[in-house]
C-alpha cells in the first residue's frame, strides 16, 4: 500500500488532486455517478440512466491516491476505507462504460492520462512476481493457501472456484458447477479406458467427477499445498484413491502420456513469458488422438499487450504473477509449440458474472465466521472489491471466459460438437442431486 507516502501530502495537494479527478470524470456522459464529499458536497457526473452509481468519500486522500496510482490506488482506497458505496459492481461498471472514450483512472491504457503519475511502482511490483518455479509456488500460495476453511465457508459444496455453467435461471450454484464438469467431460469424450491429466487441481472437484461418473483414471497436479491436502482427503473419502492420483507438482515437470488433458482456469496463472512452455508441455504429454479442454479467462486481443505491460489491482492484491491471455496470444503459443487445432469453442461469460454475484452474497453471509478465522474488516473489503470488480468486468464484457477444445489433425475419433449439449433429461438429473 502507499499510505505512508500519501498520508504526508499537504491539503493543497488534496485540493489539486480533487480538481484533477473532477476534470477526468467531468466528460463522462454515459450513465451517471454521484460523488459525495466528506463535507456533504455532491459532484455529479453524467446524465444517463444506463448505469447509476453513488460513492461516498470519507477521506480526501482518496483523490491523491487515484491521481498517483490510478485504478490501483482507487481499489486500495476502497480497501482502506477512504470511500464506500452501496454497490461496488455498479461503480466499476460505470467506469468501464466510459473507459473507451475517456481516460477514467484506468492504468491499462496507452493513451495519455492525467492520473497514475507514479504507476511505475506498481509495474515494478509485477516484475518481481514472475512465474519461475519458485515464484509460481509463492504466487499461488499467496491466494490459494489462505485457508481451506475460509473457502469452504462460501464456495458451494463441490468446492469449485471457477465459473459455473448456468443454462437455467432456476439452477443452483452447485447444480451449475456440476453441469460445468459434466460438459467438460463430454467435450473430452471421456471413456473408462482414458487416462486424464488435469493441470490445476483446485479442490479436486473435476478429478472426482471424471473418475466417479466416467470411470477413467485421473492424474491431477497442483502447486498449492492447501489444495493438495484437501484434494487428497477428498479423493480418499470418495473411495477413488485407485482412480485418482493427486500430485504436488509443477506442470513443467510433467512426464508420461495421457489420452485427455483438462485445465480449468489455471492458464491465467502461467503468465506471458511461460505460455509457450505451458502448451509445449501439453503437446508433449498428449497422445496422438488425444483431446485437450481448457476453460480460460481472456482479455480481448486489443488490450492484451497493454495489460501485460502493466500491473492492475487484481494482479497486485489477489493473483500476483497472473495475466489473462487473449485469443491471439493463446493461438500464437499453440502454433509455436505444436500442431493442436481448435475443435470446439464456447463462450460462457454471463455464467461467470452470475457465479461471482452468488459468491459475493455467500461470502457476505459468512462475515462473522470469516472474522473468526482471523480476517479483519480490511480483508473483507478487499474480497468484496475483488468479487465485484470481476463481476463488473464480466458483465461489461471487458473480459470473457470460454471453454476451448483442441485436437491434433487427423483425429478420427472426434464427436460432433452438437453432442456436447446437456439434454432436458440431463438437466433433470442434475436438479435431483
Coordinates of C-alpha atoms in Angstrom, one line a residue:
X1 CA 0.0 0.0 0.0
X2 CA 1.0 3.6 -0.4
X3 CA -0.4 5.1 2.8
X4 CA 2.9 6.3 4.3
X5 CA 3.7 8.3 1.2
X6 CA 0.2 9.7 0.6
X7 CA -0.7 10.4 4.2
X8 CA 2.0 13.0 4.4
X9 CA 0.7 15.1 1.5
X10 CA -0.4 18.7 2.3
X11 CA -4.0 19.8 2.0
X12 CA -3.3 21.9 -1.1
X13 CA -2.2 18.7 -2.9
X14 CA -5.5 17.1 -1.9
X15 CA -7.4 20.0 -3.4
X16 CA -5.3 19.8 -6.6
X17 CA -6.0 16.1 -6.9
X18 CA -9.7 16.7 -6.4
X19 CA -9.6 19.1 -9.3
X20 CA -7.7 16.6 -11.5
X21 CA -10.2 13.8 -10.8
X22 CA -13.1 16.2 -11.3
X23 CA -11.6 17.1 -14.7
X24 CA -11.2 13.4 -15.6
X25 CA -14.7 12.5 -14.6
X26 CA -16.5 15.6 -16.0
X27 CA -16.6 14.5 -19.7
X28 CA -18.1 11.1 -18.8
X29 CA -21.6 11.3 -20.2
X30 CA -22.6 7.6 -20.2
X31 CA -24.7 6.7 -17.2
X32 CA -24.3 8.7 -14.0
X33 CA -22.1 8.9 -10.9
X34 CA -22.7 10.9 -7.8
X35 CA -19.7 11.6 -5.6
X36 CA -20.5 12.8 -2.1
X37 CA -17.5 14.5 -0.4
X38 CA -16.8 14.4 3.4
X39 CA -18.4 17.8 3.9
X40 CA -21.6 16.6 2.1
X41 CA -20.9 18.4 -1.2
X42 CA -22.1 16.4 -4.2
X43 CA -20.3 16.1 -7.5
X44 CA -22.5 14.8 -10.4
X45 CA -21.1 13.2 -13.5
X46 CA -23.2 12.1 -16.5
X47 CA -26.9 12.4 -17.0
X48 CA -27.6 9.0 -18.5
X49 CA -29.6 6.2 -16.9
X50 CA -27.8 3.1 -18.3
X51 CA -25.8 2.7 -15.0
X52 CA -26.3 4.8 -11.9
X53 CA -23.8 4.8 -9.1
X54 CA -23.1 6.7 -5.9
X55 CA -19.9 6.8 -3.9
X56 CA -19.2 8.4 -0.5
X57 CA -15.8 9.8 0.0
X58 CA -14.7 9.5 3.7
X59 CA -11.1 10.8 3.4
X60 CA -9.7 13.3 0.9
X61 CA -6.6 11.3 0.4
X62 CA -8.8 9.2 -1.9
X63 CA -8.1 11.8 -4.7
X64 CA -4.4 11.8 -4.4
X65 CA -4.3 8.0 -4.4
X66 CA -6.2 8.0 -7.6
X67 CA -4.0 10.6 -9.2
X68 CA -0.8 9.0 -8.1
X69 CA -1.7 5.3 -8.6
X70 CA -4.7 5.3 -11.0
X71 CA -7.1 2.3 -10.7
X72 CA -4.7 0.5 -8.3
X73 CA -4.9 3.5 -6.0
X74 CA -8.7 3.6 -6.4
X75 CA -9.0 0.0 -5.3
X76 CA -6.6 0.4 -2.4
X77 CA -8.5 3.5 -1.3
X78 CA -11.6 1.3 -1.0
X79 CA -9.9 -1.4 0.9
X80 CA -8.5 1.2 3.4
X81 CA -12.0 2.7 3.9
X82 CA -11.4 6.0 2.1
X83 CA -14.6 5.6 0.1
X84 CA -17.7 3.4 0.2
X85 CA -20.8 2.6 -1.9
X86 CA -23.9 0.5 -1.7
X87 CA -23.0 -1.2 -5.0
X88 CA -19.3 -1.7 -5.9
X89 CA -20.2 -3.5 -9.1
X90 CA -22.2 -0.6 -10.4
X91 CA -19.3 1.9 -9.6
X92 CA -16.9 -0.3 -11.6
X93 CA -19.4 -0.8 -14.4
X94 CA -19.9 3.0 -14.7
X95 CA -16.1 3.4 -15.1
X96 CA -15.9 0.6 -17.6
X97 CA -18.9 2.1 -19.6
X98 CA -16.9 5.3 -20.0
X99 CA -13.5 3.5 -20.4
X100 CA -13.1 3.5 -24.2
X101 CA -13.9 7.2 -24.8
X102 CA -12.3 8.8 -21.7
X103 CA -9.1 8.1 -19.7
X104 CA -11.0 7.5 -16.4
X105 CA -8.5 6.3 -13.9
X106 CA -7.6 3.1 -15.7
X107 CA -3.9 2.0 -15.7
X108 CA -4.1 -0.3 -18.7
X109 CA -4.2 2.3 -21.4
X110 CA -1.7 3.6 -23.9
X111 CA -3.4 7.0 -24.1
X112 CA -2.0 9.8 -22.0
X113 CA -3.8 10.3 -18.8
X114 CA -3.6 12.9 -16.0
X115 CA -3.7 10.1 -13.4
X116 CA -1.4 7.3 -12.4
X117 CA 1.6 9.6 -12.0
X118 CA 3.8 7.1 -10.2
X119 CA 2.3 3.9 -11.6
X120 CA 5.8 2.6 -12.3
X121 CA 5.9 1.5 -8.7
X122 CA 3.0 -1.0 -9.4
X123 CA 4.6 -2.0 -12.6
X124 CA 7.8 -2.9 -10.8
X125 CA 5.8 -5.0 -8.3
X126 CA 4.7 -7.1 -11.3
X127 CA 8.3 -7.6 -12.4
X128 CA 9.2 -9.2 -9.0
X129 CA 6.3 -11.7 -9.2
X130 CA 7.4 -13.7 -12.2
X131 CA 6.3 -17.3 -12.5
X132 CA 9.6 -19.1 -12.2
X133 CA 9.4 -22.4 -10.4
X134 CA 9.9 -20.8 -7.1
X135 CA 7.9 -17.7 -8.0
X136 CA 4.9 -19.7 -9.0
X137 CA 4.8 -21.5 -5.7
X138 CA 4.9 -18.2 -3.9
X139 CA 2.3 -16.6 -6.1
X140 CA -0.2 -19.5 -5.8
X141 CA 0.4 -19.8 -2.0
X142 CA -0.5 -16.1 -1.5
X143 CA -4.0 -16.7 -2.7
X144 CA -5.0 -20.4 -2.7
X145 CA -3.2 -21.3 0.6
X146 CA -5.1 -18.7 2.6
X147 CA -7.1 -21.3 4.5
X148 CA -9.3 -24.2 3.2
X149 CA -11.8 -23.4 6.0
X150 CA -12.1 -19.8 4.6
X151 CA -13.0 -21.0 1.1
X152 CA -15.3 -23.7 2.5
X153 CA -17.4 -21.0 4.1
X154 CA -18.7 -19.5 0.9
X155 CA -18.0 -21.9 -2.0
X156 CA -20.7 -24.3 -3.0
X157 CA -20.5 -27.9 -1.7
X158 CA -18.4 -29.0 -4.7
X159 CA -15.7 -26.6 -3.5
X160 CA -15.4 -25.2 -7.1
X161 CA -13.6 -21.9 -7.5
X162 CA -14.2 -21.3 -11.3
X163 CA -17.0 -20.2 -13.5
X164 CA -20.1 -22.3 -13.2
X165 CA -22.2 -23.3 -16.3
X166 CA -25.7 -21.9 -16.0
X167 CA -28.2 -22.9 -18.5
X168 CA -31.4 -22.4 -16.5
X169 CA -32.2 -19.4 -14.3
X170 CA -33.5 -21.8 -11.6
X171 CA -30.2 -23.7 -11.3
X172 CA -28.4 -23.5 -8.0
X173 CA -24.7 -22.8 -8.0
X174 CA -24.0 -26.4 -7.1
X175 CA -26.0 -27.7 -10.0
X176 CA -24.3 -25.3 -12.4
X177 CA -20.9 -26.3 -11.2
X178 CA -21.8 -30.0 -11.7
X179 CA -23.1 -29.0 -15.2
X180 CA -19.7 -27.4 -15.9
X181 CA -17.8 -30.6 -15.0
X182 CA -20.3 -32.7 -17.0
X183 CA -20.0 -30.6 -20.1
X184 CA -16.2 -30.6 -20.0
X185 CA -16.2 -34.4 -19.6
X186 CA -18.4 -34.7 -22.6
X187 CA -16.3 -32.4 -24.7
X188 CA -13.3 -34.6 -23.8
X189 CA -15.3 -37.6 -24.8
X190 CA -14.2 -39.4 -21.7
X191 CA -14.2 -43.2 -21.6
X192 CA -13.4 -45.7 -18.8
X193 CA -10.1 -46.6 -20.6
X194 CA -8.9 -43.0 -20.6
X195 CA -6.0 -41.7 -18.5
X196 CA -6.8 -38.0 -18.0
X197 CA -4.3 -35.3 -16.9
X198 CA -5.7 -32.3 -15.1
X199 CA -3.4 -29.3 -14.8
X200 CA -4.5 -27.3 -11.8
X201 CA -6.4 -29.5 -9.3
X202 CA -8.3 -26.8 -7.4
X203 CA -10.0 -28.7 -4.5
X204 CA -10.4 -31.8 -6.6
X205 CA -14.0 -31.4 -8.0
X206 CA -13.2 -32.2 -11.6
X207 CA -11.0 -35.2 -10.8
X208 CA -13.7 -36.7 -8.6
X209 CA -16.4 -36.1 -11.1
X210 CA -14.5 -37.6 -14.0
X211 CA -13.4 -40.7 -12.1
X212 CA -16.8 -41.2 -10.4
X213 CA -19.1 -40.7 -13.4
X214 CA -16.9 -41.8 -16.3
X215 CA -14.7 -44.4 -14.6
X216 CA -11.4 -43.0 -16.1
X217 CA -8.1 -42.7 -14.3
X218 CA -7.1 -39.1 -13.4
X219 CA -3.7 -37.7 -12.6
X220 CA -4.1 -34.1 -11.3
X221 CA -1.3 -31.7 -10.4
X222 CA -1.2 -28.6 -8.2
X223 CA 1.4 -26.5 -6.6
X224 CA -0.9 -25.3 -3.8
X225 CA -0.1 -27.2 -0.6
X226 CA -3.5 -26.5 0.9
X227 CA -5.4 -27.6 -2.2
X228 CA -3.2 -30.7 -2.5
X229 CA -4.0 -31.7 1.1
X230 CA -7.8 -31.1 0.7
X231 CA -7.9 -32.9 -2.7
X232 CA -6.1 -36.0 -1.3
X233 CA -8.5 -36.2 1.6
X234 CA -11.5 -35.7 -0.7
X235 CA -10.5 -38.5 -3.1
X236 CA -9.9 -40.8 -0.1
X237 CA -13.3 -40.0 1.3
X238 CA -14.9 -40.7 -2.1
X239 CA -13.2 -44.1 -2.3
X240 CA -11.4 -43.1 -5.5
X241 CA -7.7 -43.5 -4.5
X242 CA -7.4 -46.3 -7.1
X243 CA -8.6 -44.0 -9.8
X244 CA -7.3 -40.5 -8.9
X245 CA -3.6 -39.6 -8.3
X246 CA -3.2 -36.1 -6.8
X247 CA 0.3 -34.8 -7.1
X248 CA 2.1 -31.8 -5.7
X249 CA 3.9 -30.9 -8.9
X250 CA 4.5 -28.0 -11.3
X251 CA 3.2 -28.6 -14.8
X252 CA 6.7 -28.0 -16.2
X253 CA 7.8 -31.2 -14.5
X254 CA 5.1 -33.5 -16.1
X255 CA 6.1 -36.7 -17.7
X256 CA 4.2 -39.7 -19.3
X257 CA 1.4 -39.7 -21.8
X258 CA -2.3 -39.1 -21.5
X259 CA -5.4 -39.6 -23.5
X260 CA -7.0 -36.4 -22.4
X261 CA -5.9 -33.2 -20.8
X262 CA -8.1 -30.8 -18.8
X263 CA -7.2 -27.4 -17.3
X264 CA -9.8 -25.2 -15.6
X265 CA -8.8 -21.6 -15.1
X266 CA -5.2 -22.4 -14.4
X267 CA -3.7 -20.8 -17.6
X268 CA -4.3 -17.3 -16.1
X269 CA -1.5 -18.1 -13.5
X270 CA 1.0 -19.1 -16.2
X271 CA 2.0 -15.6 -17.4
X272 CA 3.0 -14.4 -20.8
X273 CA 6.6 -15.5 -20.5
X274 CA 5.7 -19.1 -19.9
X275 CA 2.6 -19.5 -22.1
X276 CA 4.6 -21.4 -24.8
X277 CA 6.1 -23.7 -22.2
X278 CA 2.6 -24.5 -20.9
X279 CA 1.3 -25.5 -24.4
X280 CA 4.6 -27.3 -25.2
X281 CA 4.1 -29.4 -22.1
X282 CA 0.5 -30.3 -23.1
X283 CA 1.6 -31.2 -26.7
X284 CA 4.4 -33.3 -25.3
X285 CA 2.3 -35.4 -22.9
X286 CA -0.8 -35.7 -25.1
X287 CA -1.3 -38.9 -27.1
X288 CA -1.7 -38.8 -30.9
X289 CA -5.5 -38.9 -30.9
X290 CA -5.9 -37.1 -27.6
X291 CA -8.1 -34.1 -26.7
X292 CA -7.5 -31.0 -24.6
X293 CA -10.2 -29.0 -22.9
X294 CA -9.2 -25.6 -21.4
X295 CA -11.5 -23.3 -19.5
X296 CA -9.9 -19.9 -19.5
X297 CA -10.5 -16.2 -18.8
X298 CA -9.5 -14.0 -21.6
X299 CA -8.5 -10.4 -22.3
X300 CA -9.7 -9.0 -25.6
X301 CA -6.8 -9.0 -28.1
X302 CA -6.7 -5.3 -28.5
X303 CA -5.9 -4.9 -24.7
X304 CA -3.6 -7.8 -24.2
X305 CA -0.3 -6.0 -24.9
X306 CA -1.2 -3.1 -22.8
X307 CA -2.3 -5.3 -19.9
X308 CA 0.9 -7.4 -20.0
X309 CA 3.0 -4.3 -19.6
X310 CA 1.1 -3.1 -16.6
X311 CA 0.1 -4.3 -13.1
X312 CA -3.6 -3.9 -12.1
X313 CA -5.2 -4.1 -8.7
X314 CA -6.1 -7.8 -9.1
X315 CA -2.5 -8.7 -10.1
X316 CA -1.1 -6.8 -7.1
X317 CA -3.5 -7.8 -4.4
X318 CA -5.3 -11.0 -5.4
X319 CA -3.5 -13.0 -8.0
X320 CA 0.2 -12.0 -8.1
X321 CA 2.0 -13.1 -11.2
X322 CA -1.2 -13.7 -13.1
X323 CA -2.0 -12.5 -16.6
X324 CA -5.2 -13.2 -18.5
X325 CA -4.3 -14.5 -22.0
X326 CA -6.1 -13.5 -25.2
X327 CA -7.4 -15.5 -28.1
X328 CA -4.4 -14.4 -30.2
X329 CA -1.8 -15.0 -27.5
X330 CA -3.1 -18.5 -26.9
X331 CA -3.2 -19.3 -30.6
X332 CA 0.4 -17.9 -31.1
X333 CA 1.7 -20.1 -28.3
X334 CA -0.1 -23.2 -29.7
X335 CA 1.2 -22.5 -33.2
X336 CA 4.8 -22.1 -31.9
X337 CA 4.8 -25.3 -29.9
X338 CA 2.8 -28.0 -31.7
X339 CA 0.0 -28.9 -34.1
X340 CA -3.1 -28.6 -32.0
X341 CA -6.2 -27.4 -33.8
X342 CA -9.3 -25.8 -32.3
X343 CA -12.2 -28.3 -32.4
X344 CA -14.8 -26.5 -30.3
X345 CA -15.2 -23.1 -28.6
X346 CA -17.9 -21.9 -26.3
X347 CA -18.3 -18.5 -24.6
X348 CA -19.8 -18.7 -21.1
X349 CA -19.2 -15.1 -19.9
X350 CA -22.6 -14.4 -18.5
X351 CA -22.3 -17.5 -16.3
X352 CA -19.2 -16.1 -14.6
X353 CA -20.9 -12.8 -13.8
X354 CA -23.7 -14.8 -12.2
X355 CA -21.2 -17.1 -10.4
X356 CA -19.4 -14.1 -8.9
X357 CA -22.6 -12.4 -7.8
X358 CA -23.6 -15.5 -5.9
X359 CA -20.1 -15.8 -4.4
X360 CA -20.4 -12.2 -3.2
X361 CA -23.6 -12.9 -1.4
X362 CA -22.5 -16.2 0.1
X363 CA -19.2 -14.5 1.3
X364 CA -21.1 -11.7 2.9
X365 CA -23.4 -14.1 4.7
X366 CA -20.4 -15.6 6.4
X367 CA -18.6 -12.4 7.5
X368 CA -18.8 -13.3 11.2
X369 CA -17.2 -16.7 10.6
X370 CA -14.7 -15.2 8.3
X371 CA -13.6 -12.9 11.1
X372 CA -13.4 -15.8 13.5
X373 CA -10.7 -17.2 11.2
X374 CA -8.6 -14.1 11.9
X375 CA -9.6 -11.9 8.9
X376 CA -10.3 -8.2 9.7
X377 CA -12.6 -5.6 8.1
X378 CA -9.9 -4.6 5.7
X379 CA -9.7 -8.2 4.4
X380 CA -13.4 -8.2 4.0
X381 CA -13.4 -5.0 2.0
X382 CA -10.6 -6.4 -0.2
X383 CA -12.5 -9.5 -1.0
X384 CA -15.7 -7.6 -1.7
X385 CA -13.9 -5.3 -4.0
X386 CA -12.3 -8.3 -5.8
X387 CA -15.5 -10.1 -6.3
X388 CA -17.4 -7.1 -7.5
X389 CA -14.5 -5.9 -9.7
X390 CA -14.6 -9.2 -11.5
X391 CA -18.4 -9.4 -11.8
X392 CA -18.4 -5.9 -13.4
X393 CA -15.6 -6.9 -15.8
X394 CA -17.6 -9.9 -17.0
X395 CA -20.9 -8.2 -17.1
X396 CA -19.5 -5.4 -19.3
X397 CA -17.6 -7.9 -21.5
X398 CA -14.2 -6.4 -20.7
X399 CA -13.0 -9.9 -20.1
X400 CA -14.6 -13.2 -21.0
X401 CA -14.5 -16.9 -20.1
X402 CA -14.6 -19.7 -22.6
X403 CA -14.2 -23.4 -22.9
X404 CA -11.9 -24.5 -25.8
X405 CA -11.3 -28.0 -27.1
X406 CA -8.2 -28.8 -29.1
X407 CA -7.1 -31.9 -31.1
X408 CA -4.3 -32.7 -33.4
X409 CA -5.1 -33.1 -37.1
X410 CA -6.3 -36.5 -38.5
X411 CA -8.1 -37.4 -35.3
X412 CA -10.7 -39.9 -36.5
X413 CA -12.3 -40.3 -33.0
X414 CA -13.9 -36.8 -32.8
X415 CA -17.6 -36.5 -32.0
X416 CA -19.8 -33.8 -33.4
X417 CA -19.7 -30.8 -31.0
X418 CA -23.5 -30.8 -31.0
X419 CA -23.4 -33.9 -28.9
X420 CA -21.8 -31.9 -26.0
X421 CA -25.1 -30.1 -25.1
X422 CA -27.0 -31.2 -22.0
X423 CA -30.4 -32.5 -22.7
X424 CA -33.6 -31.8 -20.7
X425 CA -33.1 -35.3 -19.2
X426 CA -29.6 -34.4 -18.1
X427 CA -30.8 -31.1 -16.6
X428 CA -33.5 -33.0 -14.6
X429 CA -30.9 -35.4 -13.3
X430 CA -28.6 -32.6 -12.2
X431 CA -31.6 -31.0 -10.4
X432 CA -32.1 -34.1 -8.4
X433 CA -28.5 -34.1 -7.0

